[in-house]
């Protein structure tokens, strides 16, 4: 793969230049949170964030969008969410997240809404440094060798730029004078030291190897019921997960006109109505059953089909779940370890109150 | 800024409903209607291929979309038939539509019954209540291709005589000698019921000796029915993988993308809706 070099101060001018005909989405601070957003002021881009609130899947498949415009004549496909975009500042684990979504949406019965947005989005990755919640080392998603058009590795004064695709190479060609064609020996040495230090900086570790079997063997363990009693059924875990793909479809009828829309929304299997069918029959009324489904998908089903967990170690669920139900506490419970978590400390009486509602 | 989304995608849109016309609709029983639907484009209507046990997604413009099993047989192409209970938003709207209204259809989806594997075998079809909707397809298919199968037995139970769906059609079948058609009702409060009374499992005592290895059983009915029916079938020593059932789940896409019909590690919409009793034993949450 071609590797070139860019002086730090030239990055923003470069991004400005290449986004003249495309939207540029990157991490920025908004209302005290770091989120991916459409960039208007390029100086606001947060180059040093560890993670964004929502994963970059929202740039490809927005939380809600139109699938069809409905008129008296029938259904008309609407791909207006799939405008040309550049997604900048995406970290290796999140690129792995997109690669997992690619498997779900682009193989067997491909989904045109995902494919259109994906092929109209250029991926410009950026290196990162783990905090205490990252465990991408354990999921082997801390480094990335595919799935990007350009990847910028931060070396203090400059970036090493990996050119991952022909489209990425075309971007470079828009401003070739910005780049130095060859990294120096010193750059290579700095890069090597950085890699080693970063590798050893992952403090949170999870052993995924035995997870599919443990999911099977510990399916009826009492910790699931404990988690189920604490679970708020809020769906936040799915919203922040880079690999959650479930969606709901709702038609909207516009009474003023003879038209309507068929819209697609992010959904979560931890929400109560997720498995409900006609006449109020619900195949998963119980929170514990819904949590088991979530973790069966991530840590058993996906591994059986694709040989790796549907988890990229981004740590978002660790920071988001209000009652500490997350990949770390669930995997520890599966491994029979003692877990310090809200759901495990919840007194019995309080939980009985909740279930009687 | 010049930034236009593409009007068409690189691949065909599998979610795009095809316009179809309600050709005929009438009440079968209180709350259940029969719908005959034909895809407007005649070539597409005639080339619409499906298997008994498969389902489609039906759309009502501006209201919504839901999965429905096909009640007609692919051996009579061109027209699709459904037997639908009025239970929710989409079915409410469907019931309100007059004949000649246009709805949307896409599919077929799911695995369907393994009609090729079942050739030269005995078929026992057991249904309760609205469970007859997907099983009528395989029943009519076996009758239209009668020489492909050995003995065909159809057991159907309803609560009361006036709650038996397709009652006249099945009463005519019970006069035929190339199919064993046994009908029962839990209670006869009309005094005019000429067939059996009792739950559907009470019909098993009328069955002749069967060769279990040469027999496929297909079951669909209310959830409570499965356990009792399967117990009876196991008493006949029918192999677990030859006891088939078709399941209901919430579905939004039909092609394994939206996630709603996930059971354990499979999707009802692609890996089902037809499952065997062996699947039920080794997968959690099936029934």
PDB file of N, CA and C in Angstrom, chain A residues 2-90:
ATOM      1  N   UNK A   2       0.457   2.227  -0.775  1.00  0.00           N
ATOM      2  CA  UNK A   2       1.231   3.464  -0.866  1.00  0.00           C
ATOM      3  C   UNK A   2       1.119   4.241   0.449  1.00  0.00           C
ATOM      4  N   UNK A   3       2.272   4.696   0.984  1.00  0.00           N
ATOM      5  CA  UNK A   3       2.257   5.511   2.202  1.00  0.00           C
ATOM      6  C   UNK A   3       2.980   6.815   1.912  1.00  0.00           C
ATOM      7  N   UNK A   4       2.325   7.949   2.154  1.00  0.00           N
ATOM      8  CA  UNK A   4       2.941   9.245   1.933  1.00  0.00           C
ATOM      9  C   UNK A   4       2.850  10.061   3.210  1.00  0.00           C
ATOM     10  N   UNK A   5       3.250  11.300   3.142  1.00  0.00           N
ATOM     11  CA  UNK A   5       3.353  12.079   4.372  1.00  0.00           C
ATOM     12  C   UNK A   5       2.724  13.451   4.173  1.00  0.00           C
ATOM     13  N   UNK A   6       2.047  13.937   5.225  1.00  0.00           N
ATOM     14  CA  UNK A   6       1.402  15.247   5.158  1.00  0.00           C
ATOM     15  C   UNK A   6       1.743  16.029   6.414  1.00  0.00           C
ATOM     16  N   UNK A   7       2.188  17.252   6.208  1.00  0.00           N
ATOM     17  CA  UNK A   7       2.449  18.113   7.362  1.00  0.00           C
ATOM     18  C   UNK A   7       1.130  18.426   8.057  1.00  0.00           C
ATOM     19  N   UNK A   8       1.151  18.495   9.373  1.00  0.00           N
ATOM     20  CA  UNK A   8      -0.099  18.650  10.130  1.00  0.00           C
ATOM     21  C   UNK A   8      -0.913  19.868   9.710  1.00  0.00           C
ATOM     22  N   UNK A   9      -0.211  21.000   9.534  1.00  0.00           N
ATOM     23  CA  UNK A   9      -0.948  22.233   9.255  1.00  0.00           C
ATOM     24  C   UNK A   9      -1.641  22.208   7.888  1.00  0.00           C
ATOM     25  N   UNK A  10      -1.265  21.230   7.076  1.00  0.00           N
ATOM     26  CA  UNK A  10      -1.892  21.162   5.750  1.00  0.00           C
ATOM     27  C   UNK A  10      -3.153  20.301   5.723  1.00  0.00           C
ATOM     28  N   UNK A  11      -3.449  19.641   6.847  1.00  0.00           N
ATOM     29  CA  UNK A  11      -4.595  18.718   6.835  1.00  0.00           C
ATOM     30  C   UNK A  11      -5.913  19.453   6.603  1.00  0.00           C
ATOM     31  N   UNK A  12      -6.165  20.512   7.389  1.00  0.00           N
ATOM     32  CA  UNK A  12      -7.450  21.205   7.245  1.00  0.00           C
ATOM     33  C   UNK A  12      -7.607  21.847   5.860  1.00  0.00           C
ATOM     34  N   UNK A  13      -6.580  22.533   5.347  1.00  0.00           N
ATOM     35  CA  UNK A  13      -6.720  23.022   3.968  1.00  0.00           C
ATOM     36  C   UNK A  13      -7.013  21.893   2.972  1.00  0.00           C
ATOM     37  N   UNK A  14      -6.388  20.746   3.195  1.00  0.00           N
ATOM     38  CA  UNK A  14      -6.639  19.602   2.305  1.00  0.00           C
ATOM     39  C   UNK A  14      -8.095  19.154   2.400  1.00  0.00           C
ATOM     40  N   UNK A  15      -8.598  19.017   3.637  1.00  0.00           N
ATOM     41  CA  UNK A  15      -9.987  18.577   3.822  1.00  0.00           C
ATOM     42  C   UNK A  15     -10.956  19.584   3.193  1.00  0.00           C
ATOM     43  N   UNK A  16     -10.657  20.863   3.388  1.00  0.00           N
ATOM     44  CA  UNK A  16     -11.504  21.900   2.795  1.00  0.00           C
ATOM     45  C   UNK A  16     -11.551  21.776   1.286  1.00  0.00           C
ATOM     46  N   UNK A  17     -10.363  21.532   0.722  1.00  0.00           N
ATOM     47  CA  UNK A  17     -10.279  21.475  -0.728  1.00  0.00           C
ATOM     48  C   UNK A  17     -11.050  20.282  -1.307  1.00  0.00           C
ATOM     49  N   UNK A  18     -10.893  19.116  -0.665  1.00  0.00           N
ATOM     50  CA  UNK A  18     -11.532  17.912  -1.247  1.00  0.00           C
ATOM     51  C   UNK A  18     -13.028  17.856  -0.971  1.00  0.00           C
ATOM     52  N   UNK A  19     -13.525  18.698  -0.058  1.00  0.00           N
ATOM     53  CA  UNK A  19     -14.962  18.615   0.246  1.00  0.00           C
ATOM     54  C   UNK A  19     -15.770  19.714  -0.446  1.00  0.00           C
ATOM     55  N   UNK A  20     -15.232  20.237  -1.531  1.00  0.00           N
ATOM     56  CA  UNK A  20     -15.982  21.259  -2.262  1.00  0.00           C
ATOM     57  C   UNK A  20     -17.240  20.694  -2.911  1.00  0.00           C
ATOM     58  N   UNK A  21     -17.162  19.429  -3.321  1.00  0.00           N
ATOM     59  CA  UNK A  21     -18.321  18.829  -3.984  1.00  0.00           C
ATOM     60  C   UNK A  21     -18.922  17.687  -3.186  1.00  0.00           C
ATOM     61  N   UNK A  22     -18.543  17.621  -1.922  1.00  0.00           N
ATOM     62  CA  UNK A  22     -19.054  16.548  -1.070  1.00  0.00           C
ATOM     63  C   UNK A  22     -19.290  17.099   0.325  1.00  0.00           C
ATOM     64  N   UNK A  23     -20.219  16.479   1.037  1.00  0.00           N
ATOM     65  CA  UNK A  23     -20.361  16.835   2.455  1.00  0.00           C
ATOM     66  C   UNK A  23     -19.189  16.237   3.223  1.00  0.00           C
ATOM     67  N   UNK A  24     -18.664  16.955   4.185  1.00  0.00           N
ATOM     68  CA  UNK A  24     -17.632  16.385   5.046  1.00  0.00           C
ATOM     69  C   UNK A  24     -18.214  16.182   6.443  1.00  0.00           C
ATOM     70  N   UNK A  25     -18.172  14.946   6.887  1.00  0.00           N
ATOM     71  CA  UNK A  25     -18.649  14.592   8.231  1.00  0.00           C
ATOM     72  C   UNK A  25     -17.451  14.216   9.079  1.00  0.00           C
ATOM     73  N   UNK A  26     -17.378  14.781  10.279  1.00  0.00           N
ATOM     74  CA  UNK A  26     -16.229  14.509  11.148  1.00  0.00           C
ATOM     75  C   UNK A  26     -16.644  14.728  12.598  1.00  0.00           C
ATOM     76  N   UNK A  27     -15.815  14.280  13.547  1.00  0.00           N
ATOM     77  CA  UNK A  27     -16.153  14.481  14.964  1.00  0.00           C
ATOM     78  C   UNK A  27     -16.026  15.961  15.343  1.00  0.00           C
ATOM     79  N   UNK A  28     -17.070  16.472  16.003  1.00  0.00           N
ATOM     80  CA  UNK A  28     -17.026  17.830  16.562  1.00  0.00           C
ATOM     81  C   UNK A  28     -17.707  17.811  17.923  1.00  0.00           C
ATOM     82  N   UNK A  29     -17.413  18.843  18.714  1.00  0.00           N
ATOM     83  CA  UNK A  29     -18.065  18.943  20.014  1.00  0.00           C
ATOM     84  C   UNK A  29     -19.365  19.705  19.838  1.00  0.00           C
ATOM     85  N   UNK A  30     -20.460  19.119  20.323  1.00  0.00           N
ATOM     86  CA  UNK A  30     -21.756  19.775  20.221  1.00  0.00           C
ATOM     87  C   UNK A  30     -22.519  19.467  21.509  1.00  0.00           C
ATOM     88  N   UNK A  31     -23.019  20.489  22.166  1.00  0.00           N
ATOM     89  CA  UNK A  31     -23.724  20.309  23.436  1.00  0.00           C
ATOM     90  C   UNK A  31     -22.945  19.407  24.391  1.00  0.00           C
ATOM     91  N   UNK A  32     -21.665  19.653  24.487  1.00  0.00           N
ATOM     92  CA  UNK A  32     -20.825  18.924  25.428  1.00  0.00           C
ATOM     93  C   UNK A  32     -20.557  17.462  25.060  1.00  0.00           C
ATOM     94  N   UNK A  33     -20.961  17.060  23.871  1.00  0.00           N
ATOM     95  CA  UNK A  33     -20.693  15.692  23.439  1.00  0.00           C
ATOM     96  C   UNK A  33     -19.888  15.749  22.148  1.00  0.00           C
ATOM     97  N   UNK A  34     -19.095  14.698  21.920  1.00  0.00           N
ATOM     98  CA  UNK A  34     -18.396  14.611  20.642  1.00  0.00           C
ATOM     99  C   UNK A  34     -19.261  13.758  19.716  1.00  0.00           C
ATOM    100  N   UNK A  35     -19.656  14.335  18.614  1.00  0.00           N
ATOM    101  CA  UNK A  35     -20.516  13.597  17.674  1.00  0.00           C
ATOM    102  C   UNK A  35     -19.976  13.733  16.244  1.00  0.00           C
ATOM    103  N   UNK A  36     -20.398  12.813  15.392  1.00  0.00           N
ATOM    104  CA  UNK A  36     -20.136  13.000  13.965  1.00  0.00           C
ATOM    105  C   UNK A  36     -21.165  13.988  13.439  1.00  0.00           C
ATOM    106  N   UNK A  37     -20.701  15.014  12.762  1.00  0.00           N
ATOM    107  CA  UNK A  37     -21.640  16.004  12.258  1.00  0.00           C
ATOM    108  C   UNK A  37     -21.150  16.546  10.922  1.00  0.00           C
ATOM    109  N   UNK A  38     -22.075  17.161  10.202  1.00  0.00           N
ATOM    110  CA  UNK A  38     -21.736  17.813   8.943  1.00  0.00           C
ATOM    111  C   UNK A  38     -20.900  19.046   9.264  1.00  0.00           C
ATOM    112  N   UNK A  39     -19.716  19.141   8.673  1.00  0.00           N
ATOM    113  CA  UNK A  39     -18.775  20.200   9.035  1.00  0.00           C
ATOM    114  C   UNK A  39     -18.983  21.442   8.180  1.00  0.00           C
ATOM    115  N   UNK A  40     -19.176  22.556   8.864  1.00  0.00           N
ATOM    116  CA  UNK A  40     -19.199  23.841   8.166  1.00  0.00           C
ATOM    117  C   UNK A  40     -17.946  24.644   8.525  1.00  0.00           C
ATOM    118  N   UNK A  41     -17.609  24.651   9.811  1.00  0.00           N
ATOM    119  CA  UNK A  41     -16.384  25.316  10.260  1.00  0.00           C
ATOM    120  C   UNK A  41     -15.300  24.256  10.476  1.00  0.00           C
ATOM    121  N   UNK A  42     -14.343  24.218   9.545  1.00  0.00           N
ATOM    122  CA  UNK A  42     -13.350  23.144   9.566  1.00  0.00           C
ATOM    123  C   UNK A  42     -12.406  23.207  10.761  1.00  0.00           C
ATOM    124  N   UNK A  43     -12.306  24.369  11.393  1.00  0.00           N
ATOM    125  CA  UNK A  43     -11.404  24.471  12.546  1.00  0.00           C
ATOM    126  C   UNK A  43     -12.003  23.784  13.771  1.00  0.00           C
ATOM    127  N   UNK A  44     -13.296  23.453  13.717  1.00  0.00           N
ATOM    128  CA  UNK A  44     -13.960  22.814  14.870  1.00  0.00           C
ATOM    129  C   UNK A  44     -13.739  21.305  14.931  1.00  0.00           C
ATOM    130  N   UNK A  45     -13.195  20.719  13.859  1.00  0.00           N
ATOM    131  CA  UNK A  45     -13.030  19.258  13.844  1.00  0.00           C
ATOM    132  C   UNK A  45     -12.166  18.818  15.011  1.00  0.00           C
ATOM    133  N   UNK A  46     -12.669  17.836  15.759  1.00  0.00           N
ATOM    134  CA  UNK A  46     -11.927  17.322  16.906  1.00  0.00           C
ATOM    135  C   UNK A  46     -10.991  16.204  16.437  1.00  0.00           C
ATOM    136  N   UNK A  47      -9.694  16.509  16.441  1.00  0.00           N
ATOM    137  CA  UNK A  47      -8.718  15.534  15.928  1.00  0.00           C
ATOM    138  C   UNK A  47      -8.314  14.528  17.004  1.00  0.00           C
ATOM    139  N   UNK A  48      -8.658  14.809  18.250  1.00  0.00           N
ATOM    140  CA  UNK A  48      -8.100  13.987  19.328  1.00  0.00           C
ATOM    141  C   UNK A  48      -9.127  13.180  20.119  1.00  0.00           C
ATOM    142  N   UNK A  49     -10.358  13.163  19.645  1.00  0.00           N
ATOM    143  CA  UNK A  49     -11.365  12.443  20.428  1.00  0.00           C
ATOM    144  C   UNK A  49     -11.088  10.940  20.440  1.00  0.00           C
ATOM    145  N   UNK A  50     -11.461  10.306  21.554  1.00  0.00           N
ATOM    146  CA  UNK A  50     -11.305   8.855  21.627  1.00  0.00           C
ATOM    147  C   UNK A  50     -12.474   8.178  20.932  1.00  0.00           C
ATOM    148  N   UNK A  51     -13.694   8.672  21.228  1.00  0.00           N
ATOM    149  CA  UNK A  51     -14.866   8.083  20.549  1.00  0.00           C
ATOM    150  C   UNK A  51     -15.989   9.105  20.491  1.00  0.00           C
ATOM    151  N   UNK A  52     -16.848   8.922  19.496  1.00  0.00           N
ATOM    152  CA  UNK A  52     -18.024   9.783  19.374  1.00  0.00           C
ATOM    153  C   UNK A  52     -19.195   9.125  20.095  1.00  0.00           C
ATOM    154  N   UNK A  53     -20.215   9.928  20.402  1.00  0.00           N
ATOM    155  CA  UNK A  53     -21.391   9.391  21.093  1.00  0.00           C
ATOM    156  C   UNK A  53     -22.040   8.275  20.259  1.00  0.00           C
ATOM    157  N   UNK A  54     -22.417   8.589  19.029  1.00  0.00           N
ATOM    158  CA  UNK A  54     -22.969   7.571  18.129  1.00  0.00           C
ATOM    159  C   UNK A  54     -21.877   7.145  17.155  1.00  0.00           C
ATOM    160  N   UNK A  55     -21.923   5.899  16.732  1.00  0.00           N
ATOM    161  CA  UNK A  55     -20.900   5.415  15.798  1.00  0.00           C
ATOM    162  C   UNK A  55     -21.117   5.993  14.392  1.00  0.00           C
ATOM    163  N   UNK A  56     -20.118   5.898  13.526  1.00  0.00           N
ATOM    164  CA  UNK A  56     -20.243   6.487  12.187  1.00  0.00           C
ATOM    165  C   UNK A  56     -21.271   5.817  11.294  1.00  0.00           C
ATOM    166  N   UNK A  57     -21.909   4.729  11.755  1.00  0.00           N
ATOM    167  CA  UNK A  57     -22.971   4.124  10.938  1.00  0.00           C
ATOM    168  C   UNK A  57     -24.045   5.160  10.624  1.00  0.00           C
ATOM    169  N   UNK A  58     -24.179   6.166  11.514  1.00  0.00           N
ATOM    170  CA  UNK A  58     -25.242   7.165  11.301  1.00  0.00           C
ATOM    171  C   UNK A  58     -24.998   8.012  10.054  1.00  0.00           C
ATOM    172  N   UNK A  59     -23.742   8.062   9.604  1.00  0.00           N
ATOM    173  CA  UNK A  59     -23.446   8.833   8.394  1.00  0.00           C
ATOM    174  C   UNK A  59     -23.862   8.027   7.148  1.00  0.00           C
ATOM    175  N   UNK A  60     -23.806   6.702   7.266  1.00  0.00           N
ATOM    176  CA  UNK A  60     -24.183   5.833   6.142  1.00  0.00           C
ATOM    177  C   UNK A  60     -25.698   5.592   6.152  1.00  0.00           C
ATOM    178  N   UNK A  61     -26.199   5.071   7.287  1.00  0.00           N
ATOM    179  CA  UNK A  61     -27.644   4.856   7.412  1.00  0.00           C
ATOM    180  C   UNK A  61     -28.146   5.736   8.549  1.00  0.00           C
ATOM    181  N   UNK A  62     -28.708   6.902   8.216  1.00  0.00           N
ATOM    182  CA  UNK A  62     -29.157   7.824   9.262  1.00  0.00           C
ATOM    183  C   UNK A  62     -30.201   7.183  10.190  1.00  0.00           C
ATOM    184  N   UNK A  63     -30.368   7.761  11.371  1.00  0.00           N
ATOM    185  CA  UNK A  63     -31.325   7.212  12.348  1.00  0.00           C
ATOM    186  C   UNK A  63     -32.707   7.055  11.737  1.00  0.00           C
ATOM    187  N   UNK A  64     -33.073   7.950  10.831  1.00  0.00           N
ATOM    188  CA  UNK A  64     -34.307   7.749  10.071  1.00  0.00           C
ATOM    189  C   UNK A  64     -34.128   8.337   8.676  1.00  0.00           C
ATOM    190  N   UNK A  65     -34.701   7.676   7.708  1.00  0.00           N
ATOM    191  CA  UNK A  65     -34.670   8.208   6.344  1.00  0.00           C
ATOM    192  C   UNK A  65     -35.816   7.609   5.535  1.00  0.00           C
ATOM    193  N   UNK A  66     -36.078   8.212   4.404  1.00  0.00           N
ATOM    194  CA  UNK A  66     -37.153   7.762   3.533  1.00  0.00           C
ATOM    195  C   UNK A  66     -36.704   6.608   2.654  1.00  0.00           C
ATOM    196  N   UNK A  67     -37.492   5.544   2.610  1.00  0.00           N
ATOM    197  CA  UNK A  67     -37.204   4.462   1.664  1.00  0.00           C
ATOM    198  C   UNK A  67     -37.976   4.679   0.360  1.00  0.00           C
ATOM    199  N   UNK A  68     -39.233   5.135   0.527  1.00  0.00           N
ATOM    200  CA  UNK A  68     -40.093   5.320  -0.643  1.00  0.00           C
ATOM    201  C   UNK A  68     -40.929   6.569  -0.486  1.00  0.00           C
ATOM    202  N   UNK A  69     -41.167   7.221  -1.603  1.00  0.00           N
ATOM    203  CA  UNK A  69     -42.235   8.203  -1.664  1.00  0.00           C
ATOM    204  C   UNK A  69     -43.443   7.454  -2.196  1.00  0.00           C
ATOM    205  N   UNK A  70     -44.581   7.662  -1.575  1.00  0.00           N
ATOM    206  CA  UNK A  70     -45.771   6.933  -1.961  1.00  0.00           C
ATOM    207  C   UNK A  70     -46.779   7.898  -2.571  1.00  0.00           C
ATOM    208  N   UNK A  71     -47.179   7.640  -3.798  1.00  0.00           N
ATOM    209  CA  UNK A  71     -48.198   8.471  -4.436  1.00  0.00           C
ATOM    210  C   UNK A  71     -49.316   7.543  -4.896  1.00  0.00           C
ATOM    211  N   UNK A  72     -50.358   8.133  -5.453  1.00  0.00           N
ATOM    212  CA  UNK A  72     -51.455   7.325  -5.964  1.00  0.00           C
ATOM    213  C   UNK A  72     -50.991   6.330  -7.015  1.00  0.00           C
ATOM    214  N   UNK A  73     -49.841   6.609  -7.615  1.00  0.00           N
ATOM    215  CA  UNK A  73     -49.330   5.753  -8.684  1.00  0.00           C
ATOM    216  C   UNK A  73     -48.511   4.590  -8.147  1.00  0.00           C
ATOM    217  N   UNK A  74     -48.111   4.678  -6.895  1.00  0.00           N
ATOM    218  CA  UNK A  74     -47.335   3.580  -6.342  1.00  0.00           C
ATOM    219  C   UNK A  74     -46.126   4.062  -5.571  1.00  0.00           C
ATOM    220  N   UNK A  75     -45.118   3.177  -5.479  1.00  0.00           N
ATOM    221  CA  UNK A  75     -43.951   3.446  -4.654  1.00  0.00           C
ATOM    222  C   UNK A  75     -42.778   3.882  -5.524  1.00  0.00           C
ATOM    223  N   UNK A  76     -42.108   4.945  -5.079  1.00  0.00           N
ATOM    224  CA  UNK A  76     -40.936   5.404  -5.806  1.00  0.00           C
ATOM    225  C   UNK A  76     -39.743   5.378  -4.863  1.00  0.00           C
ATOM    226  N   UNK A  77     -38.709   4.622  -5.223  1.00  0.00           N
ATOM    227  CA  UNK A  77     -37.520   4.509  -4.362  1.00  0.00           C
ATOM    228  C   UNK A  77     -36.919   5.877  -4.114  1.00  0.00           C
ATOM    229  N   UNK A  78     -36.508   6.120  -2.890  1.00  0.00           N
ATOM    230  CA  UNK A  78     -35.940   7.407  -2.524  1.00  0.00           C
ATOM    231  C   UNK A  78     -34.538   7.174  -1.930  1.00  0.00           C
ATOM    232  N   UNK A  79     -33.526   7.578  -2.683  1.00  0.00           N
ATOM    233  CA  UNK A  79     -32.160   7.384  -2.190  1.00  0.00           C
ATOM    234  C   UNK A  79     -31.535   8.711  -1.771  1.00  0.00           C
ATOM    235  N   UNK A  80     -32.387   9.654  -1.346  1.00  0.00           N
ATOM    236  CA  UNK A  80     -31.844  10.993  -1.083  1.00  0.00           C
ATOM    237  C   UNK A  80     -30.932  11.056   0.136  1.00  0.00           C
ATOM    238  N   UNK A  81     -30.908  10.007   0.950  1.00  0.00           N
ATOM    239  CA  UNK A  81     -29.964  10.008   2.085  1.00  0.00           C
ATOM    240  C   UNK A  81     -28.539   9.742   1.597  1.00  0.00           C
ATOM    241  N   UNK A  82     -28.427   9.195   0.390  1.00  0.00           N
ATOM    242  CA  UNK A  82     -27.120   8.720  -0.076  1.00  0.00           C
ATOM    243  C   UNK A  82     -26.384   9.782  -0.897  1.00  0.00           C
ATOM    244  N   UNK A  83     -26.266  10.998  -0.363  1.00  0.00           N
ATOM    245  CA  UNK A  83     -25.507  12.027  -1.081  1.00  0.00           C
ATOM    246  C   UNK A  83     -24.006  11.748  -0.939  1.00  0.00           C
ATOM    247  N   UNK A  84     -23.226  12.407  -1.763  1.00  0.00           N
ATOM    248  CA  UNK A  84     -21.774  12.199  -1.721  1.00  0.00           C
ATOM    249  C   UNK A  84     -21.202  12.780  -0.436  1.00  0.00           C
ATOM    250  N   UNK A  85     -20.502  11.923   0.301  1.00  0.00           N
ATOM    251  CA  UNK A  85     -19.960  12.350   1.587  1.00  0.00           C
ATOM    252  C   UNK A  85     -18.508  11.929   1.736  1.00  0.00           C
ATOM    253  N   UNK A  86     -17.821  12.648   2.627  1.00  0.00           N
ATOM    254  CA  UNK A  86     -16.519  12.197   3.101  1.00  0.00           C
ATOM    255  C   UNK A  86     -16.682  12.013   4.592  1.00  0.00           C
ATOM    256  N   UNK A  87     -16.287  10.856   5.075  1.00  0.00           N
ATOM    257  CA  UNK A  87     -16.349  10.590   6.506  1.00  0.00           C
ATOM    258  C   UNK A  87     -14.918  10.647   7.010  1.00  0.00           C
ATOM    259  N   UNK A  88     -14.619  11.721   7.737  1.00  0.00           N
ATOM    260  CA  UNK A  88     -13.243  11.902   8.202  1.00  0.00           C
ATOM    261  C   UNK A  88     -13.141  11.653   9.714  1.00  0.00           C
ATOM    262  N   UNK A  89     -11.980  11.145  10.125  1.00  0.00           N
ATOM    263  CA  UNK A  89     -11.701  11.015  11.553  1.00  0.00           C
ATOM    264  C   UNK A  89     -12.206   9.716  12.146  1.00  0.00           C
ATOM    265  N   UNK A  90     -12.462   8.741  11.283  1.00  0.00           N
ATOM    266  CA  UNK A  90     -12.990   7.457  11.761  1.00  0.00           C
ATOM    267  C   UNK A  90     -11.825   6.555  12.192  1.00  0.00           C
TER     268      UNK A  90
END
